[in-house]
Amino acid sequence: MDRAELAAFLRRRREELRPEDVGLPAGARRRAPGLRREEVASLAAMSTDYYTRLEQQRGPQPSEQMLAALARALRLSDDERDYLFLVAGRNAPSPQLTGTHVAPALQRVLDRLDDTPALILNNLGEVLVQNRFAEALYGDSSRFTGLARSGIYRWFTDPGERLIYPEHDRERQSRAQVANLRAAYAAMGPKSRAGELVRVLHRESAEFAAIWERHEVAKRFEDHKVLVHPQLGEIEVDCQALFTEDQSQALLVLTAPPRTEAFDKIQLLGVLGTENFVS
């Protein structure tokens, strides 16, 4: 671990960012350029003291999870993320961890979406980051670990995962989940995390196994759907997806026309928060 280089790199990247680059208000005039340390710490979900010690060459060696969070908070490119890992004394991210690094271009768009549900997920159905409206609608995805990080896995193993869709639409959603996983499986190979999901779901879900035999493939999301919130009931939304060039990540934005009941319900999501998803 090169403490001096790690500290200098973090400080330089922090100073080159502006609040508006990460979706924060500019606020009052700042004495120093860039983001404040506490802002980076908040974006990375770590304590300000921990981050400060890293910049002061006093901190312990960050874990891979911490480094991934810092890379996302500082909006690092893939090359910058790999460099961060190396100067911190870690190997460059494995393909498994690389799949959790948010594409900077999608993150920049998400940063500017603060009035409607929006989230970024990878081709395994893992939510990488979501805004507060998406958390209020879907629940906080950061609580999941292991295979359960994949919404595809949860769909076929956790009945509660299906409650967000009306009962009449669940069969279509099951087929869409499998079709997306088959596309990921083809791209990533049988020895990848996609392959692991396929093998586990074959053992755990007869429904999955039956749909898998249909050999349906798709990399898209329904343009119009109805979602069910535990307090607000059904919400009709339009779904727009923006993919990275390699199709490995997608930014989903859910909207409703102004002056409609669905639009009003979306605004209420910002008030209700995630209180109904606390277990």
Coordinates of C-alpha atoms in Angstrom, one line a residue, residues 7-200:
A7 CA -3.7 10.1 -0.2
A8 CA -2.5 12.3 -3.1
F9 CA -4.7 10.6 -5.6
L10 CA -7.8 10.8 -3.5
R11 CA -7.2 14.4 -2.7
R12 CA -6.6 15.3 -6.3
R13 CA -9.8 13.5 -7.6
R14 CA -11.8 15.1 -4.8
E15 CA -10.6 18.6 -5.6
E16 CA -11.4 18.2 -9.3
L17 CA -15.1 17.4 -8.6
R18 CA -17.8 20.1 -8.1
P19 CA -21.0 19.6 -6.1
E20 CA -23.1 19.7 -9.2
D21 CA -20.9 16.9 -10.7
V22 CA -22.3 14.5 -8.1
G23 CA -25.8 15.8 -7.8
L24 CA -25.2 18.1 -4.7
P25 CA -26.3 21.7 -4.4
A26 CA -23.5 24.2 -4.8
G27 CA -24.4 26.0 -1.6
A28 CA -22.5 28.9 -0.2
R29 CA -19.1 30.0 -1.6
R30 CA -16.4 27.5 -0.7
R31 CA -13.0 28.3 0.6
A32 CA -11.3 25.4 -1.3
P33 CA -12.0 23.9 -4.7
G34 CA -13.8 20.6 -5.1
L35 CA -15.9 18.5 -2.8
R36 CA -15.5 18.6 1.0
R37 CA -14.2 15.5 2.7
E38 CA -17.4 14.9 4.4
E39 CA -19.3 15.0 1.1
V40 CA -17.0 12.3 -0.4
A41 CA -17.4 10.2 2.8
S42 CA -21.2 10.5 2.6
L43 CA -21.3 9.5 -1.1
A44 CA -19.1 6.5 -0.2
A45 CA -21.2 5.6 2.9
M46 CA -18.2 5.8 5.2
S47 CA -17.3 8.0 8.2
T48 CA -15.7 11.3 7.6
D49 CA -13.0 10.4 10.1
Y50 CA -12.1 7.2 8.1
Y51 CA -11.9 9.1 4.8
T52 CA -9.9 11.9 6.4
R53 CA -7.3 9.5 7.7
L54 CA -6.9 8.1 4.2
E55 CA -6.1 11.5 2.9
Q56 CA -3.7 12.1 5.8
Q57 CA -1.8 8.9 5.2
R58 CA -3.0 7.5 8.5
G59 CA -5.8 5.1 7.6
P60 CA -5.7 1.3 7.5
Q61 CA -5.6 -0.5 4.2
P62 CA -9.1 -0.1 2.6
S63 CA -11.0 -3.2 1.8
E64 CA -12.0 -3.9 -1.8
Q65 CA -15.6 -2.9 -0.9
M66 CA -14.4 0.4 0.5
L67 CA -12.3 1.1 -2.6
A68 CA -15.2 0.2 -4.9
A69 CA -17.4 2.7 -2.9
L70 CA -14.7 5.4 -3.2
A71 CA -14.4 4.8 -6.9
R72 CA -18.1 5.3 -7.3
A73 CA -18.2 8.4 -5.0
L74 CA -15.3 10.0 -6.9
R75 CA -16.8 9.1 -10.3
L76 CA -13.6 7.3 -11.4
S77 CA -13.2 5.8 -14.8
D78 CA -12.3 2.2 -15.2
D79 CA -8.6 3.0 -15.5
E80 CA -8.7 5.3 -12.5
R81 CA -10.6 2.7 -10.4
D82 CA -7.9 0.1 -11.2
Y83 CA -5.2 2.6 -10.3
L84 CA -6.9 3.3 -7.0
F85 CA -6.9 -0.4 -6.1
L86 CA -3.3 -0.9 -7.0
V87 CA -1.9 2.0 -5.0
A88 CA -4.0 0.8 -2.1
G89 CA -2.2 -2.5 -2.2
R90 CA -5.0 -4.5 -3.8
N91 CA -5.2 -6.3 -7.1
A92 CA -7.1 -4.6 -9.8
P93 CA -10.8 -5.6 -9.6
S94 CA -11.7 -9.1 -10.7
P95 CA -14.4 -9.4 -13.4
Q96 CA -16.9 -10.1 -10.6
L97 CA -16.1 -6.8 -8.8
T98 CA -15.8 -4.9 -12.0
G99 CA -19.5 -5.7 -12.7
T100 CA -20.4 -3.6 -9.6
H101 CA -18.5 -0.4 -10.7
V102 CA -21.1 2.1 -11.9
A103 CA -20.4 3.5 -15.4
P104 CA -19.5 7.2 -14.8
A105 CA -21.6 8.4 -17.7
L106 CA -24.7 6.7 -16.3
Q107 CA -23.9 8.0 -12.8
R108 CA -23.7 11.6 -14.1
V109 CA -27.2 11.3 -15.5
L110 CA -28.5 9.7 -12.3
D111 CA -27.0 12.6 -10.3
R112 CA -29.3 15.0 -12.1
L113 CA -32.5 13.0 -11.5
D114 CA -33.9 14.1 -8.2
D115 CA -37.6 14.2 -8.7
T116 CA -38.5 10.7 -10.1
P117 CA -37.4 7.1 -9.5
A118 CA -34.1 6.2 -11.2
L119 CA -31.6 3.4 -10.6
I120 CA -28.6 1.8 -12.3
L121 CA -28.4 -2.0 -12.5
N122 CA -26.1 -4.5 -14.2
N123 CA -27.0 -7.3 -16.5
L124 CA -27.5 -9.7 -13.5
G125 CA -30.3 -7.5 -12.1
E126 CA -28.1 -6.1 -9.3
V127 CA -29.0 -2.5 -8.3
L128 CA -25.7 -0.6 -8.2
V129 CA -27.1 2.7 -7.1
Q130 CA -30.5 4.3 -6.8
N131 CA -31.9 7.7 -5.9
R132 CA -34.2 8.3 -3.0
F133 CA -37.4 8.0 -5.0
A134 CA -36.3 4.5 -6.2
E135 CA -35.5 3.5 -2.7
A136 CA -39.0 4.6 -1.6
L137 CA -40.5 2.6 -4.4
Y138 CA -38.4 -0.6 -4.4
G139 CA -36.8 -0.5 -0.9
D140 CA -33.0 0.0 -0.2
S141 CA -31.2 -2.5 -2.3
S142 CA -27.9 -2.2 -0.3
R143 CA -29.3 -4.5 2.3
F144 CA -28.9 -7.6 0.1
T145 CA -25.7 -9.7 0.0
G146 CA -24.5 -12.7 -2.0
L147 CA -26.7 -14.1 -4.7
A148 CA -29.6 -12.1 -3.2
R149 CA -28.1 -9.0 -4.6
S150 CA -29.6 -10.1 -7.9
G151 CA -33.2 -9.2 -8.4
I152 CA -33.4 -12.1 -10.8
Y153 CA -32.4 -14.5 -8.0
R154 CA -34.8 -12.9 -5.5
W155 CA -37.7 -13.0 -8.0
F156 CA -37.6 -16.8 -8.1
T157 CA -36.7 -17.5 -4.4
D158 CA -38.4 -14.7 -2.4
P159 CA -42.2 -14.4 -2.8
G160 CA -42.1 -11.0 -1.3
E161 CA -40.1 -9.7 -4.3
R162 CA -43.2 -10.1 -6.5
L163 CA -45.5 -7.9 -4.5
I164 CA -44.4 -4.8 -6.4
Y165 CA -46.1 -6.2 -9.6
P166 CA -49.8 -6.8 -10.0
E167 CA -50.6 -10.5 -10.0
H168 CA -51.7 -10.5 -13.6
D169 CA -48.3 -9.2 -14.7
R170 CA -46.0 -11.6 -12.8
E171 CA -45.9 -14.3 -15.5
R172 CA -44.6 -11.8 -18.0
Q173 CA -42.1 -10.5 -15.5
S174 CA -40.8 -14.0 -14.8
R175 CA -40.2 -14.6 -18.5
A176 CA -38.4 -11.2 -18.8
Q177 CA -36.1 -12.0 -15.9
V178 CA -35.1 -15.3 -17.4
A179 CA -34.6 -13.7 -20.9
N180 CA -32.3 -11.0 -19.4
L181 CA -30.3 -13.7 -17.5
R182 CA -29.9 -15.8 -20.7
A183 CA -28.5 -12.7 -22.5
A184 CA -26.0 -12.2 -19.6
Y185 CA -25.1 -15.9 -19.6
A186 CA -24.3 -15.8 -23.3
A187 CA -22.1 -12.7 -22.8
M188 CA -20.3 -13.8 -19.6
G189 CA -20.0 -17.6 -20.0
P190 CA -20.9 -20.6 -17.9
K191 CA -18.1 -20.1 -15.4
S192 CA -19.2 -16.5 -14.6
R193 CA -21.6 -15.2 -11.9
A194 CA -24.3 -15.5 -14.5
G195 CA -23.5 -19.2 -14.8
E196 CA -23.7 -19.6 -11.1
L197 CA -27.1 -17.9 -11.0
V198 CA -28.4 -20.3 -13.7
R199 CA -27.1 -23.4 -11.9
V200 CA -28.5 -22.3 -8.5

